[in-house]
PDB file of C-alpha atoms in Angstrom:
ATOM      1  CA  UNK M  57      88.831  25.660  65.286  1.00 54.00           C
ATOM      2  CA  UNK M  58      86.970  28.976  65.466  1.00 58.00           C
ATOM      3  CA  UNK M  59      83.467  29.660  64.148  1.00 56.00           C
ATOM      4  CA  UNK M  60      85.072  31.616  61.314  1.00 54.00           C
ATOM      5  CA  UNK M  61      87.236  28.612  60.433  1.00 52.00           C
ATOM      6  CA  UNK M  62      84.184  26.331  60.459  1.00 49.00           C
ATOM      7  CA  UNK M  63      82.285  28.713  58.198  1.00 47.00           C
ATOM      8  CA  UNK M  64      85.243  28.923  55.810  1.00 47.00           C
ATOM      9  CA  UNK M  65      85.525  25.135  55.670  1.00 45.00           C
ATOM     10  CA  UNK M  66      81.797  24.818  54.996  1.00 47.00           C
ATOM     11  CA  UNK M  67      82.016  27.382  52.194  1.00 49.00           C
ATOM     12  CA  UNK M  68      84.947  25.497  50.669  1.00 45.00           C
ATOM     13  CA  UNK M  69      83.060  22.191  50.766  1.00 47.00           C
ATOM     14  CA  UNK M  70      80.038  23.850  49.166  1.00 52.00           C
ATOM     15  CA  UNK M  71      82.160  25.365  46.401  1.00 58.00           C
ATOM     16  CA  UNK M  72      83.547  21.901  45.626  1.00 75.00           C
ATOM     17  CA  UNK M  73      80.100  20.295  45.395  1.00 93.00           C
ATOM     18  CA  UNK M  74      79.551  18.933  41.886  1.00 97.00           C
ATOM     19  CA  UNK M  75      75.938  18.907  40.738  1.00 98.00           C
ATOM     20  CA  UNK M  76      74.573  18.119  37.285  1.00 98.00           C
ATOM     21  CA  UNK M  77      71.193  19.327  36.062  1.00 98.00           C
ATOM     22  CA  UNK M  78      70.068  17.483  32.927  1.00 98.00           C
ATOM     23  CA  UNK M  79      67.587  19.638  31.008  1.00 98.00           C
ATOM     24  CA  UNK M  80      65.643  17.176  28.864  1.00 98.00           C
ATOM     25  CA  UNK M  81      63.425  18.035  25.929  1.00 98.00           C
ATOM     26  CA  UNK M  82      60.294  15.862  25.812  1.00 98.00           C
ATOM     27  CA  UNK M  83      59.887  13.096  23.255  1.00 97.00           C
ATOM     28  CA  UNK M  84      57.930  13.104  20.004  1.00 96.00           C
ATOM     29  CA  UNK M  85      54.286  14.122  20.324  1.00 96.00           C
ATOM     30  CA  UNK M  86      51.195  12.601  18.686  1.00 95.00           C
ATOM     31  CA  UNK M  87      50.102  15.489  16.456  1.00 93.00           C
ATOM     32  CA  UNK M  88      48.423  14.164  13.299  1.00 91.00           C
ATOM     33  CA  UNK M  89      46.937  17.556  12.381  1.00 88.00           C
ATOM     34  CA  UNK M  90      50.355  19.239  12.436  1.00 88.00           C
ATOM     35  CA  UNK M  91      49.376  22.257  14.513  1.00 91.00           C
ATOM     36  CA  UNK M  92      51.511  24.329  16.845  1.00 92.00           C
ATOM     37  CA  UNK M  93      50.124  22.899  20.073  1.00 93.00           C
ATOM     38  CA  UNK M  94      52.078  25.060  22.514  1.00 93.00           C
ATOM     39  CA  UNK M  95      50.435  24.946  25.928  1.00 94.00           C
ATOM     40  CA  UNK M  96      47.242  23.234  24.757  1.00 95.00           C
ATOM     41  CA  UNK M  97      46.235  20.284  26.985  1.00 94.00           C
ATOM     42  CA  UNK M  98      46.023  16.602  26.070  1.00 93.00           C
ATOM     43  CA  UNK M  99      48.938  16.416  23.658  1.00 96.00           C
ATOM     44  CA  UNK M 100      50.541  13.113  24.570  1.00 97.00           C
ATOM     45  CA  UNK M 101      53.676  11.340  23.429  1.00 97.00           C
ATOM     46  CA  UNK M 102      53.482   9.317  20.245  1.00 96.00           C
ATOM     47  CA  UNK M 103      54.468   5.651  20.287  1.00 97.00           C
ATOM     48  CA  UNK M 104      57.909   6.737  19.114  1.00 96.00           C
ATOM     49  CA  UNK M 105      58.013   9.432  21.799  1.00 96.00           C
ATOM     50  CA  UNK M 106      57.286   6.842  24.491  1.00 97.00           C
ATOM     51  CA  UNK M 107      60.173   4.731  23.165  1.00 97.00           C
ATOM     52  CA  UNK M 108      62.441   7.796  23.221  1.00 97.00           C
ATOM     53  CA  UNK M 109      61.544   8.447  26.860  1.00 98.00           C
ATOM     54  CA  UNK M 110      62.404   4.859  27.790  1.00 98.00           C
ATOM     55  CA  UNK M 111      65.704   5.102  25.899  1.00 98.00           C
ATOM     56  CA  UNK M 112      66.701   8.208  27.863  1.00 98.00           C
ATOM     57  CA  UNK M 113      65.729   6.485  31.111  1.00 98.00           C
ATOM     58  CA  UNK M 114      68.046   3.603  30.239  1.00 98.00           C
ATOM     59  CA  UNK M 115      70.850   6.019  29.348  1.00 97.00           C
ATOM     60  CA  UNK M 116      70.491   7.677  32.758  1.00 98.00           C
ATOM     61  CA  UNK M 117      69.940   4.450  34.715  1.00 97.00           C
ATOM     62  CA  UNK M 118      73.413   4.426  36.300  1.00 97.00           C
ATOM     63  CA  UNK M 119      73.479   8.168  37.021  1.00 98.00           C
ATOM     64  CA  UNK M 120      73.160   9.550  40.529  1.00 98.00           C
ATOM     65  CA  UNK M 121      69.755  11.130  39.957  1.00 98.00           C
ATOM     66  CA  UNK M 122      67.949  12.250  43.111  1.00 98.00           C
ATOM     67  CA  UNK M 123      65.449  14.767  41.742  1.00 98.00           C
ATOM     68  CA  UNK M 124      63.086  14.667  38.741  1.00 98.00           C
ATOM     69  CA  UNK M 125      60.878  17.602  37.807  1.00 98.00           C
ATOM     70  CA  UNK M 126      58.862  18.395  34.685  1.00 98.00           C
ATOM     71  CA  UNK M 127      56.765  20.987  32.952  1.00 98.00           C
ATOM     72  CA  UNK M 128      53.060  20.584  33.828  1.00 98.00           C
ATOM     73  CA  UNK M 129      52.219  19.662  30.215  1.00 98.00           C
ATOM     74  CA  UNK M 130      51.321  16.033  29.534  1.00 98.00           C
ATOM     75  CA  UNK M 131      54.120  15.292  27.074  1.00 98.00           C
ATOM     76  CA  UNK M 132      56.762  16.450  29.570  1.00 98.00           C
ATOM     77  CA  UNK M 133      55.251  14.490  32.443  1.00 98.00           C
ATOM     78  CA  UNK M 134      55.140  11.350  30.280  1.00 98.00           C
ATOM     79  CA  UNK M 135      58.777  11.830  29.259  1.00 98.00           C
ATOM     80  CA  UNK M 136      59.800  12.152  32.896  1.00 98.00           C
ATOM     81  CA  UNK M 137      57.894   9.054  34.028  1.00 98.00           C
ATOM     82  CA  UNK M 138      60.360   6.288  32.989  1.00 98.00           C
ATOM     83  CA  UNK M 139      63.288   8.183  34.526  1.00 98.00           C
ATOM     84  CA  UNK M 140      61.476   8.744  37.811  1.00 98.00           C
ATOM     85  CA  UNK M 141      60.380   5.102  37.904  1.00 98.00           C
ATOM     86  CA  UNK M 142      63.915   3.844  37.199  1.00 97.00           C
ATOM     87  CA  UNK M 143      65.247   5.799  40.196  1.00 98.00           C
ATOM     88  CA  UNK M 144      62.269   5.300  42.505  1.00 98.00           C
ATOM     89  CA  UNK M 145      61.480   9.010  42.601  1.00 98.00           C
ATOM     90  CA  UNK M 146      58.310  11.091  42.401  1.00 98.00           C
ATOM     91  CA  UNK M 147      57.887  13.567  39.556  1.00 98.00           C
ATOM     92  CA  UNK M 148      57.844  17.152  40.723  1.00 98.00           C
ATOM     93  CA  UNK M 149      56.113  19.821  38.638  1.00 98.00           C
ATOM     94  CA  UNK M 150      57.574  23.265  37.984  1.00 98.00           C
ATOM     95  CA  UNK M 151      55.524  25.741  35.930  1.00 98.00           C
ATOM     96  CA  UNK M 152      58.769  27.557  35.046  1.00 98.00           C
ATOM     97  CA  UNK M 153      59.596  24.648  32.717  1.00 98.00           C
ATOM     98  CA  UNK M 154      56.439  25.075  30.613  1.00 98.00           C
ATOM     99  CA  UNK M 155      56.408  25.664  26.860  1.00 97.00           C
ATOM    100  CA  UNK M 156      56.699  29.272  25.656  1.00 96.00           C
ATOM    101  CA  UNK M 157      53.446  31.176  25.172  1.00 94.00           C
ATOM    102  CA  UNK M 158      52.710  31.717  21.468  1.00 93.00           C
ATOM    103  CA  UNK M 159      49.951  33.661  19.703  1.00 90.00           C
ATOM    104  CA  UNK M 160      49.878  31.051  16.922  1.00 89.00           C
ATOM    105  CA  UNK M 161      48.938  28.247  19.329  1.00 90.00           C
ATOM    106  CA  UNK M 162      46.400  25.872  17.780  1.00 90.00           C
ATOM    107  CA  UNK M 163      47.221  26.913  14.200  1.00 89.00           C
ATOM    108  CA  UNK M 164      49.326  25.472  11.404  1.00 87.00           C
ATOM    109  CA  UNK M 165      52.473  27.531  11.004  1.00 80.00           C
ATOM    110  CA  UNK M 166      54.614  25.658   8.479  1.00 72.00           C
ATOM    111  CA  UNK M 167      56.354  27.957   5.999  1.00 63.00           C
ATOM    112  CA  UNK M 168      54.005  28.649   3.082  1.00 61.00           C
ATOM    113  CA  UNK M 169      51.081  27.056   4.891  1.00 66.00           C
ATOM    114  CA  UNK M 170      48.272  27.993   7.210  1.00 69.00           C
ATOM    115  CA  UNK M 171      48.333  31.038   9.471  1.00 70.00           C
ATOM    116  CA  UNK M 172      51.517  32.614   8.091  1.00 74.00           C
ATOM    117  CA  UNK M 173      49.833  33.186   4.700  1.00 76.00           C
ATOM    118  CA  UNK M 174      47.001  35.234   6.202  1.00 78.00           C
ATOM    119  CA  UNK M 175      47.550  39.022   6.265  1.00 78.00           C
ATOM    120  CA  UNK M 176      45.672  39.400   9.550  1.00 76.00           C
ATOM    121  CA  UNK M 177      48.506  37.516  11.303  1.00 75.00           C
ATOM    122  CA  UNK M 178      51.405  39.455   9.769  1.00 78.00           C
ATOM    123  CA  UNK M 179      51.390  42.142  12.475  1.00 77.00           C
ATOM    124  CA  UNK M 180      52.349  39.479  14.978  1.00 78.00           C
ATOM    125  CA  UNK M 181      55.576  38.918  13.030  1.00 83.00           C
ATOM    126  CA  UNK M 182      56.727  42.557  13.188  1.00 85.00           C
ATOM    127  CA  UNK M 183      59.473  41.977  15.783  1.00 89.00           C
ATOM    128  CA  UNK M 184      61.503  38.754  15.682  1.00 89.00           C
ATOM    129  CA  UNK M 185      63.853  39.957  18.404  1.00 89.00           C
ATOM    130  CA  UNK M 186      61.491  40.010  21.416  1.00 92.00           C
ATOM    131  CA  UNK M 187      59.511  38.236  19.778  1.00 94.00           C
ATOM    132  CA  UNK M 188      56.215  40.012  19.014  1.00 91.00           C
ATOM    133  CA  UNK M 189      54.243  36.765  18.565  1.00 88.00           C
ATOM    134  CA  UNK M 190      54.837  35.279  21.981  1.00 94.00           C
ATOM    135  CA  UNK M 191      56.589  35.200  25.319  1.00 97.00           C
ATOM    136  CA  UNK M 192      59.754  37.345  25.404  1.00 96.00           C
ATOM    137  CA  UNK M 193      62.954  35.342  25.113  1.00 97.00           C
ATOM    138  CA  UNK M 194      64.454  37.033  28.169  1.00 97.00           C
ATOM    139  CA  UNK M 195      61.436  36.076  30.272  1.00 98.00           C
ATOM    140  CA  UNK M 196      61.783  32.463  29.106  1.00 98.00           C
ATOM    141  CA  UNK M 197      65.477  32.449  29.987  1.00 98.00           C
ATOM    142  CA  UNK M 198      64.881  33.843  33.461  1.00 98.00           C
ATOM    143  CA  UNK M 199      62.135  31.386  34.399  1.00 98.00           C
ATOM    144  CA  UNK M 200      64.109  28.442  33.034  1.00 98.00           C
ATOM    145  CA  UNK M 201      67.141  29.507  35.045  1.00 98.00           C
ATOM    146  CA  UNK M 202      64.941  29.716  38.144  1.00 98.00           C
ATOM    147  CA  UNK M 203      63.786  26.124  37.528  1.00 98.00           C
ATOM    148  CA  UNK M 204      67.354  24.904  37.014  1.00 98.00           C
ATOM    149  CA  UNK M 205      68.585  26.638  40.152  1.00 98.00           C
ATOM    150  CA  UNK M 206      65.752  25.114  42.201  1.00 98.00           C
ATOM    151  CA  UNK M 207      66.640  21.650  40.861  1.00 98.00           C
ATOM    152  CA  UNK M 208      70.351  22.223  41.500  1.00 98.00           C
ATOM    153  CA  UNK M 209      69.675  23.081  45.132  1.00 97.00           C
ATOM    154  CA  UNK M 210      67.335  20.091  45.538  1.00 98.00           C
ATOM    155  CA  UNK M 211      69.938  17.688  44.107  1.00 98.00           C
ATOM    156  CA  UNK M 212      73.092  19.328  45.511  1.00 98.00           C
ATOM    157  CA  UNK M 213      76.014  16.944  45.140  1.00 98.00           C
ATOM    158  CA  UNK M 214      73.998  14.635  42.874  1.00 98.00           C
ATOM    159  CA  UNK M 215      72.080  14.911  39.587  1.00 98.00           C
ATOM    160  CA  UNK M 216      68.656  16.269  38.655  1.00 98.00           C
ATOM    161  CA  UNK M 217      66.484  15.990  35.559  1.00 98.00           C
ATOM    162  CA  UNK M 218      64.279  18.877  34.385  1.00 99.00           C
ATOM    163  CA  UNK M 219      61.918  18.024  31.499  1.00 98.00           C
ATOM    164  CA  UNK M 220      60.932  20.963  29.343  1.00 98.00           C
ATOM    165  CA  UNK M 221      60.379  21.979  25.702  1.00 97.00           C
ATOM    166  CA  UNK M 222      62.561  22.878  22.731  1.00 96.00           C
ATOM    167  CA  UNK M 223      62.342  26.684  22.710  1.00 96.00           C
ATOM    168  CA  UNK M 224      62.739  27.103  26.491  1.00 98.00           C
ATOM    169  CA  UNK M 225      65.694  24.695  26.576  1.00 98.00           C
ATOM    170  CA  UNK M 226      67.443  26.361  23.649  1.00 97.00           C
ATOM    171  CA  UNK M 227      66.770  29.858  25.006  1.00 98.00           C
ATOM    172  CA  UNK M 228      68.247  28.847  28.361  1.00 98.00           C
ATOM    173  CA  UNK M 229      71.355  27.459  26.702  1.00 98.00           C
ATOM    174  CA  UNK M 230      71.922  30.592  24.619  1.00 97.00           C
ATOM    175  CA  UNK M 231      71.447  32.735  27.718  1.00 97.00           C
ATOM    176  CA  UNK M 232      73.984  30.714  29.709  1.00 98.00           C
ATOM    177  CA  UNK M 233      76.460  30.858  26.818  1.00 97.00           C
ATOM    178  CA  UNK M 234      76.121  34.642  26.624  1.00 97.00           C
ATOM    179  CA  UNK M 235      74.640  34.565  23.120  1.00 96.00           C
ATOM    180  CA  UNK M 236      71.852  36.737  21.727  1.00 96.00           C
ATOM    181  CA  UNK M 237      68.480  35.146  22.407  1.00 95.00           C
ATOM    182  CA  UNK M 238      66.789  35.734  19.052  1.00 91.00           C
ATOM    183  CA  UNK M 239      67.750  33.044  16.553  1.00 92.00           C
ATOM    184  CA  UNK M 240      66.774  30.941  13.546  1.00 88.00           C
ATOM    185  CA  UNK M 241      64.589  28.057  14.819  1.00 88.00           C
ATOM    186  CA  UNK M 242      66.003  25.821  12.087  1.00 86.00           C
ATOM    187  CA  UNK M 243      69.416  25.943  13.744  1.00 89.00           C
ATOM    188  CA  UNK M 244      68.482  24.889  17.262  1.00 92.00           C
ATOM    189  CA  UNK M 245      70.628  22.100  18.705  1.00 93.00           C
ATOM    190  CA  UNK M 246      67.847  20.569  20.755  1.00 95.00           C
ATOM    191  CA  UNK M 247      66.564  17.319  19.283  1.00 95.00           C
ATOM    192  CA  UNK M 248      63.683  15.267  20.597  1.00 96.00           C
ATOM    193  CA  UNK M 249      64.481  13.694  23.975  1.00 97.00           C
ATOM    194  CA  UNK M 250      67.898  15.364  23.935  1.00 97.00           C
ATOM    195  CA  UNK M 251      69.838  16.300  27.050  1.00 98.00           C
ATOM    196  CA  UNK M 252      71.432  19.653  27.734  1.00 98.00           C
ATOM    197  CA  UNK M 253      73.432  18.806  30.844  1.00 98.00           C
ATOM    198  CA  UNK M 254      74.569  21.684  33.050  1.00 98.00           C
ATOM    199  CA  UNK M 255      77.567  20.885  35.232  1.00 98.00           C
ATOM    200  CA  UNK M 256      78.048  22.973  38.380  1.00 98.00           C
ATOM    201  CA  UNK M 257      80.868  23.211  40.879  1.00 97.00           C
ATOM    202  CA  UNK M 258      79.098  24.751  43.838  1.00 95.00           C
ATOM    203  CA  UNK M 259      77.065  27.628  42.401  1.00 95.00           C
ATOM    204  CA  UNK M 260      79.301  28.025  39.344  1.00 97.00           C
ATOM    205  CA  UNK M 261      78.383  26.613  35.946  1.00 98.00           C
ATOM    206  CA  UNK M 262      81.534  24.979  34.588  1.00 98.00           C
ATOM    207  CA  UNK M 263      80.322  23.038  31.551  1.00 98.00           C
ATOM    208  CA  UNK M 264      77.392  22.477  29.197  1.00 98.00           C
ATOM    209  CA  UNK M 265      77.192  19.056  27.546  1.00 98.00           C
ATOM    210  CA  UNK M 266      74.711  18.252  24.780  1.00 98.00           C
ATOM    211  CA  UNK M 267      73.749  14.665  23.941  1.00 97.00           C
ATOM    212  CA  UNK M 268      71.073  12.761  22.032  1.00 96.00           C
ATOM    213  CA  UNK M 269      70.597   9.387  23.735  1.00 95.00           C
ATOM    214  CA  UNK M 270      67.443   8.735  21.688  1.00 92.00           C
ATOM    215  CA  UNK M 271      69.079   9.682  18.390  1.00 87.00           C
ATOM    216  CA  UNK M 272      69.002  12.794  16.234  1.00 84.00           C
ATOM    217  CA  UNK M 273      65.850  14.532  15.022  1.00 81.00           C
ATOM    218  CA  UNK M 274      65.043  17.481  12.793  1.00 72.00           C
ATOM    219  CA  UNK M 275      64.039  20.587  14.815  1.00 65.00           C
ATOM    220  CA  UNK M 276      62.034  21.865  11.829  1.00 61.00           C
ATOM    221  CA  UNK M 277      59.506  19.010  11.843  1.00 60.00           C
ATOM    222  CA  UNK M 278      56.044  20.278  12.803  1.00 48.00           C
ATOM    223  CA  UNK M 279      54.531  18.376  15.690  1.00 47.00           C
ATOM    224  CA  UNK M 280      57.853  17.113  16.984  1.00 49.00           C
TER     225      UNK M 280
END
């Protein structure tokens, strides 16, 4: 067999390699004051969130997971912990999985409540398409895709778990599905501790599977 034949065979094997990257939203957060905590430190999982993380770990116990990576924020690291422990793996950290930057961080933003009622904040709401109040959707999509691709390479032929946050996960999914990135937050299909599983054959994305091993949750709930 020639070198060209060997290279062709290697390319064929690579193209047939099936890899799954599970993009996991963190569990419920302890947030008694109901603020938009964003990237603020020290926001941990609630008791229910810890149970959700364990439930996901059990659901993934018989999967061929060889790589676990999480956003640097505490709630994501805590969600990743039971999965990593179940598979005897360390938790990697990827800053590309972090929550979206938001100018309303630390404030209450429920409709009809808090910051959104104050005229001084209205200028931030001028452009819902970029958006004007935070990190651009396209930037979020690109960094999330970079994190997924890094995990896919690390777990080639196996499965990886990337723990992130609701808006980044949903933005990534819309980007991969070729949909516009601006959207109504009330319609996100990305419940607490939900999995958006990306199935690859080689470098090609062939399927996106959504599941809620910890049960359904309302994306509109503040502090979730």
